[in-house]
Amino acid sequence: MLHTLWKNLELDADSGAMSWEQFHESAKTGHYDMALPNQVVLDEMANLYESLPYKNAVPIALPSTLAPITGKLSDIMQRRATPRECRPVPLDLIQLRTLLHLAYGETRDNKDNPYAPRPFRTVPSGGALYPLELYFHNGGQVEGLAAGLYHYSPTLNAVHLLKPGSHATHIAAGLVEFQSHLADNLSLVIFITGMFQRSIFKYRNKGYRFTLFEAGHVAQNLNLAATGLGLGVINIGGFYDRAIDELLGIDGINHSILYMTGICKGDAA
């Protein structure tokens, strides 16, 4: 009896010291929440970028074709595994385009839809608002692409070179210590970031949840695409957010890192 009482107190204390419950409660949808009029939503969407333009960086076009994915979807899903070890492996531009496009690329025009006029992408998105941005670090493993930190533009099917050269040292410093070696062992490090205003202007606190959902959709697409290409893929949640935000040149409040994925030559788990 005393043990049970003590355990309850201990759990209550742990719960009270954390903000997850408060956030989850505040992000619930209620029966009497007022939805924004559709025209207000459309006007705000017109004020928000579909994808960051990086106008000072010249777009580098990606191939128009996709690399072949081998195997049935059910087989790929069952083959997916976190590698025991990762090693860098050369990639070509078609493989890079395939990974990025299947992760978050545009799939079809949607201009005739009066409620969600933006082009659809490879993942579901609350209100088709697409609040995410993708960045990646190429340490020199992608043939035909200089080493550097890049931004992916789905609207252009292109990438922007933001910081030339290898930034493996900065990435290693941004990872928790037992995973810092991954910075040198990955062909690509893909950063999934959230621009929260694109979603929360319409859905309020629930929009933050939707942004997190979407990051998971993108990461799973990357897992399946990489597996289908015969590559290793590792999902990285052990990172120091502020260090990664600084590396990417984003403010960490309105726009922040959510998730990271690494591509490599992997040994099956």
mmCIF file of C-alpha atoms in Angstrom, residues 20-214:
data_model
loop_
_atom_site.group_PDB
_atom_site.id
_atom_site.type_symbol
_atom_site.label_atom_id
_atom_site.label_comp_id
_atom_site.label_asym_id
_atom_site.label_seq_id
_atom_site.Cartn_x
_atom_site.Cartn_y
_atom_site.Cartn_z
ATOM 1 C CA TRP A 20 3.986 17.776 -22.417
ATOM 2 C CA GLU A 21 0.596 17.363 -20.748
ATOM 3 C CA GLN A 22 -0.102 21.098 -20.772
ATOM 4 C CA PHE A 23 0.863 21.320 -24.420
ATOM 5 C CA HIS A 24 -1.203 18.311 -25.431
ATOM 6 C CA GLU A 25 -4.258 19.694 -23.661
ATOM 7 C CA SER A 26 -3.872 23.132 -25.240
ATOM 8 C CA ALA A 27 -3.506 21.557 -28.703
ATOM 9 C CA LYS A 28 -6.830 19.728 -28.597
ATOM 10 C CA THR A 29 -9.627 20.687 -30.970
ATOM 11 C CA GLY A 30 -12.906 21.651 -29.285
ATOM 12 C CA HIS A 31 -16.474 21.540 -30.574
ATOM 13 C CA TYR A 32 -16.769 25.312 -30.309
ATOM 14 C CA ASP A 33 -13.481 26.322 -31.912
ATOM 15 C CA MET A 34 -14.166 28.719 -34.764
ATOM 16 C CA ALA A 35 -12.583 27.869 -38.119
ATOM 17 C CA LEU A 36 -11.112 30.682 -40.195
ATOM 18 C CA PRO A 37 -13.126 31.675 -43.271
ATOM 19 C CA ASN A 38 -11.689 30.079 -46.405
ATOM 20 C CA GLN A 39 -10.824 33.438 -47.998
ATOM 21 C CA VAL A 40 -8.795 34.416 -44.931
ATOM 22 C CA VAL A 41 -6.881 31.138 -45.224
ATOM 23 C CA LEU A 42 -6.256 31.667 -48.946
ATOM 24 C CA ASP A 43 -5.080 35.245 -48.383
ATOM 25 C CA GLU A 44 -2.629 34.127 -45.709
ATOM 26 C CA MET A 45 -1.353 31.266 -47.871
ATOM 27 C CA ALA A 46 -0.636 33.829 -50.588
ATOM 28 C CA ASN A 47 1.569 35.714 -48.099
ATOM 29 C CA LEU A 48 3.586 32.631 -47.122
ATOM 30 C CA TYR A 49 6.245 30.946 -49.256
ATOM 31 C CA GLU A 50 5.471 27.467 -50.545
ATOM 32 C CA SER A 51 9.191 26.833 -50.215
ATOM 33 C CA LEU A 52 11.937 29.220 -49.148
ATOM 34 C CA PRO A 53 13.303 30.910 -52.298
ATOM 35 C CA TYR A 54 16.903 31.679 -51.205
ATOM 36 C CA LYS A 55 17.035 34.327 -53.905
ATOM 37 C CA ASN A 56 20.751 34.994 -53.409
ATOM 38 C CA ALA A 57 21.621 31.394 -54.271
ATOM 39 C CA VAL A 58 21.467 30.204 -57.883
ATOM 40 C CA PRO A 59 19.181 27.141 -58.175
ATOM 41 C CA ILE A 60 20.963 23.976 -59.255
ATOM 42 C CA ALA A 61 18.515 21.904 -61.303
ATOM 43 C CA LEU A 62 18.019 18.261 -60.394
ATOM 44 C CA PRO A 63 17.371 15.551 -63.013
ATOM 45 C CA SER A 64 13.808 15.093 -64.220
ATOM 46 C CA THR A 65 13.983 11.305 -63.951
ATOM 47 C CA LEU A 66 13.882 9.029 -60.922
ATOM 48 C CA ALA A 67 16.160 6.122 -60.109
ATOM 49 C CA PRO A 68 14.422 2.725 -60.239
ATOM 50 C CA ILE A 69 13.108 1.410 -56.925
ATOM 51 C CA THR A 70 13.620 -2.343 -56.625
ATOM 52 C CA GLY A 71 11.095 -4.612 -54.981
ATOM 53 C CA LYS A 72 7.438 -4.501 -54.009
ATOM 54 C CA LEU A 73 6.343 -1.969 -51.400
ATOM 55 C CA SER A 74 5.566 -4.693 -48.870
ATOM 56 C CA ASP A 75 9.063 -6.170 -49.327
ATOM 57 C CA ILE A 76 10.717 -2.744 -48.978
ATOM 58 C CA MET A 77 8.781 -2.052 -45.783
ATOM 59 C CA GLN A 78 9.922 -5.337 -44.312
ATOM 60 C CA ARG A 79 13.530 -4.848 -45.427
ATOM 61 C CA ARG A 80 13.792 -1.433 -43.779
ATOM 62 C CA ALA A 81 16.154 -1.621 -40.810
ATOM 63 C CA THR A 82 18.491 0.692 -38.954
ATOM 64 C CA PRO A 83 22.052 -0.305 -39.933
ATOM 65 C CA ARG A 84 24.450 -1.587 -37.323
ATOM 66 C CA GLU A 85 27.170 0.460 -38.977
ATOM 67 C CA CYS A 86 27.172 3.168 -41.629
ATOM 68 C CA ARG A 87 29.806 3.911 -44.253
ATOM 69 C CA PRO A 88 29.854 6.633 -46.918
ATOM 70 C CA VAL A 89 28.839 5.489 -50.387
ATOM 71 C CA PRO A 90 28.946 7.452 -53.668
ATOM 72 C CA LEU A 91 25.589 8.728 -54.911
ATOM 73 C CA ASP A 92 24.628 10.243 -58.248
ATOM 74 C CA LEU A 93 22.299 13.156 -58.888
ATOM 75 C CA ILE A 94 19.444 10.900 -59.953
ATOM 76 C CA GLN A 95 19.613 9.035 -56.638
ATOM 77 C CA LEU A 96 19.694 12.366 -54.785
ATOM 78 C CA ARG A 97 16.693 13.625 -56.732
ATOM 79 C CA THR A 98 14.831 10.370 -56.057
ATOM 80 C CA LEU A 99 15.389 10.616 -52.301
ATOM 81 C CA LEU A 100 14.349 14.268 -52.105
ATOM 82 C CA HIS A 101 11.397 13.991 -54.472
ATOM 83 C CA LEU A 102 9.931 10.881 -52.845
ATOM 84 C CA ALA A 103 10.422 12.517 -49.456
ATOM 85 C CA TYR A 104 8.682 15.846 -50.138
ATOM 86 C CA GLY A 105 8.443 16.514 -53.857
ATOM 87 C CA GLU A 106 5.480 17.870 -55.771
ATOM 88 C CA THR A 107 3.291 15.249 -57.416
ATOM 89 C CA ARG A 108 0.493 17.107 -59.196
ATOM 90 C CA ASP A 109 -0.932 20.534 -59.796
ATOM 91 C CA ASN A 110 -3.857 21.559 -57.621
ATOM 92 C CA LYS A 111 -4.771 25.038 -58.900
ATOM 93 C CA ASP A 112 -8.429 24.182 -59.487
ATOM 94 C CA ASN A 113 -8.970 23.250 -55.835
ATOM 95 C CA PRO A 114 -10.586 26.336 -54.227
ATOM 96 C CA TYR A 115 -9.697 25.201 -50.696
ATOM 97 C CA ALA A 116 -6.104 24.047 -51.141
ATOM 98 C CA PRO A 117 -4.622 25.539 -54.338
ATOM 99 C CA ARG A 118 -1.009 24.541 -53.750
ATOM 100 C CA PRO A 119 0.480 21.569 -55.610
ATOM 101 C CA PHE A 120 0.152 18.287 -53.747
ATOM 102 C CA ARG A 121 3.276 16.525 -52.522
ATOM 103 C CA THR A 122 4.285 12.989 -51.632
ATOM 104 C CA VAL A 123 3.021 13.303 -48.041
ATOM 105 C CA PRO A 124 -0.336 14.247 -46.509
ATOM 106 C CA SER A 125 -0.366 17.739 -45.012
ATOM 107 C CA GLY A 126 -3.010 19.432 -42.864
ATOM 108 C CA GLY A 127 -4.825 21.835 -45.196
ATOM 109 C CA ALA A 128 -2.146 21.183 -47.860
ATOM 110 C CA LEU A 129 -0.078 23.894 -46.128
ATOM 111 C CA TYR A 130 3.277 22.036 -46.272
ATOM 112 C CA PRO A 131 5.083 23.686 -43.340
ATOM 113 C CA LEU A 132 8.364 21.794 -43.732
ATOM 114 C CA GLU A 133 11.670 22.597 -45.419
ATOM 115 C CA LEU A 134 14.402 20.099 -46.309
ATOM 116 C CA TYR A 135 18.134 20.775 -46.119
ATOM 117 C CA PHE A 136 20.986 18.347 -46.645
ATOM 118 C CA HIS A 137 24.725 18.128 -46.174
ATOM 119 C CA ASN A 138 26.773 16.576 -48.949
ATOM 120 C CA GLY A 139 30.234 15.824 -47.705
ATOM 121 C CA GLY A 140 31.470 15.188 -51.256
ATOM 122 C CA GLN A 141 29.793 11.832 -51.907
ATOM 123 C CA VAL A 142 27.293 13.092 -54.501
ATOM 124 C CA GLU A 143 28.852 12.955 -57.965
ATOM 125 C CA GLY A 144 28.441 16.206 -59.867
ATOM 126 C CA LEU A 145 27.580 18.250 -56.775
ATOM 127 C CA ALA A 146 30.134 20.191 -54.748
ATOM 128 C CA ALA A 147 30.458 19.484 -51.054
ATOM 129 C CA GLY A 148 28.318 21.788 -48.963
ATOM 130 C CA LEU A 149 25.109 22.504 -47.110
ATOM 131 C CA TYR A 150 22.077 22.694 -49.406
ATOM 132 C CA HIS A 151 18.378 23.562 -49.382
ATOM 133 C CA TYR A 152 15.880 21.557 -51.460
ATOM 134 C CA SER A 153 13.219 23.400 -53.455
ATOM 135 C CA PRO A 154 10.304 21.119 -54.448
ATOM 136 C CA THR A 155 8.720 23.951 -56.444
ATOM 137 C CA LEU A 156 11.805 24.210 -58.688
ATOM 138 C CA ASN A 157 13.030 20.611 -58.530
ATOM 139 C CA ALA A 158 16.349 22.196 -57.632
ATOM 140 C CA VAL A 159 18.745 22.721 -54.744
ATOM 141 C CA HIS A 160 20.412 25.849 -53.386
ATOM 142 C CA LEU A 161 24.005 25.786 -52.187
ATOM 143 C CA LEU A 162 23.973 27.728 -48.917
ATOM 144 C CA LYS A 163 27.410 26.986 -47.432
ATOM 145 C CA PRO A 164 30.156 25.435 -49.582
ATOM 146 C CA GLY A 165 32.626 22.903 -48.232
ATOM 147 C CA SER A 166 32.382 20.145 -45.647
ATOM 148 C CA HIS A 167 30.590 20.946 -42.389
ATOM 149 C CA ALA A 168 31.048 17.523 -40.818
ATOM 150 C CA THR A 169 32.794 19.036 -37.791
ATOM 151 C CA HIS A 170 29.816 21.302 -37.075
ATOM 152 C CA ILE A 171 27.370 18.441 -37.581
ATOM 153 C CA ALA A 172 29.372 16.223 -35.211
ATOM 154 C CA ALA A 173 29.246 18.964 -32.569
ATOM 155 C CA GLY A 174 25.469 19.136 -33.013
ATOM 156 C CA LEU A 175 24.928 15.412 -32.412
ATOM 157 C CA VAL A 176 24.793 13.722 -29.027
ATOM 158 C CA GLU A 177 28.224 12.393 -28.240
ATOM 159 C CA PHE A 178 27.647 8.674 -28.862
ATOM 160 C CA GLN A 179 26.428 9.472 -32.394
ATOM 161 C CA SER A 180 28.879 12.233 -33.317
ATOM 162 C CA HIS A 181 30.848 9.793 -35.530
ATOM 163 C CA LEU A 182 27.890 9.688 -37.931
ATOM 164 C CA ALA A 183 28.918 13.070 -39.326
ATOM 165 C CA ASP A 184 31.845 11.353 -41.073
ATOM 166 C CA ASN A 185 30.090 8.086 -41.875
ATOM 167 C CA LEU A 186 27.076 9.331 -43.826
ATOM 168 C CA SER A 187 26.847 10.170 -47.521
ATOM 169 C CA LEU A 188 24.001 12.597 -46.835
ATOM 170 C CA VAL A 189 22.608 14.162 -43.701
ATOM 171 C CA ILE A 190 19.052 15.349 -44.342
ATOM 172 C CA PHE A 191 17.540 17.960 -42.042
ATOM 173 C CA ILE A 192 13.745 18.248 -41.726
ATOM 174 C CA THR A 193 12.742 21.656 -40.378
ATOM 175 C CA GLY A 194 9.401 23.231 -39.517
ATOM 176 C CA MET A 195 8.149 26.699 -40.423
ATOM 177 C CA PHE A 196 5.333 26.685 -37.906
ATOM 178 C CA GLN A 197 3.436 29.775 -39.060
ATOM 179 C CA ARG A 198 2.429 27.996 -42.273
ATOM 180 C CA SER A 199 0.283 25.665 -40.202
ATOM 181 C CA ILE A 200 -0.540 27.404 -36.912
ATOM 182 C CA PHE A 201 -2.144 30.461 -38.550
ATOM 183 C CA LYS A 202 -5.010 28.139 -39.530
ATOM 184 C CA TYR A 203 -4.938 25.394 -36.907
ATOM 185 C CA ARG A 204 -3.496 27.278 -33.909
ATOM 186 C CA ASN A 205 -1.739 24.960 -31.437
ATOM 187 C CA LYS A 206 -2.993 21.898 -33.313
ATOM 188 C CA GLY A 207 -0.978 23.166 -36.266
ATOM 189 C CA TYR A 208 2.198 22.486 -34.311
ATOM 190 C CA ARG A 209 1.123 18.888 -33.901
ATOM 191 C CA PHE A 210 0.333 18.678 -37.616
ATOM 192 C CA THR A 211 3.841 19.921 -38.396
ATOM 193 C CA LEU A 212 5.341 17.130 -36.292
ATOM 194 C CA PHE A 213 3.086 14.551 -37.956
ATOM 195 C CA GLU A 214 4.301 15.726 -41.345
#
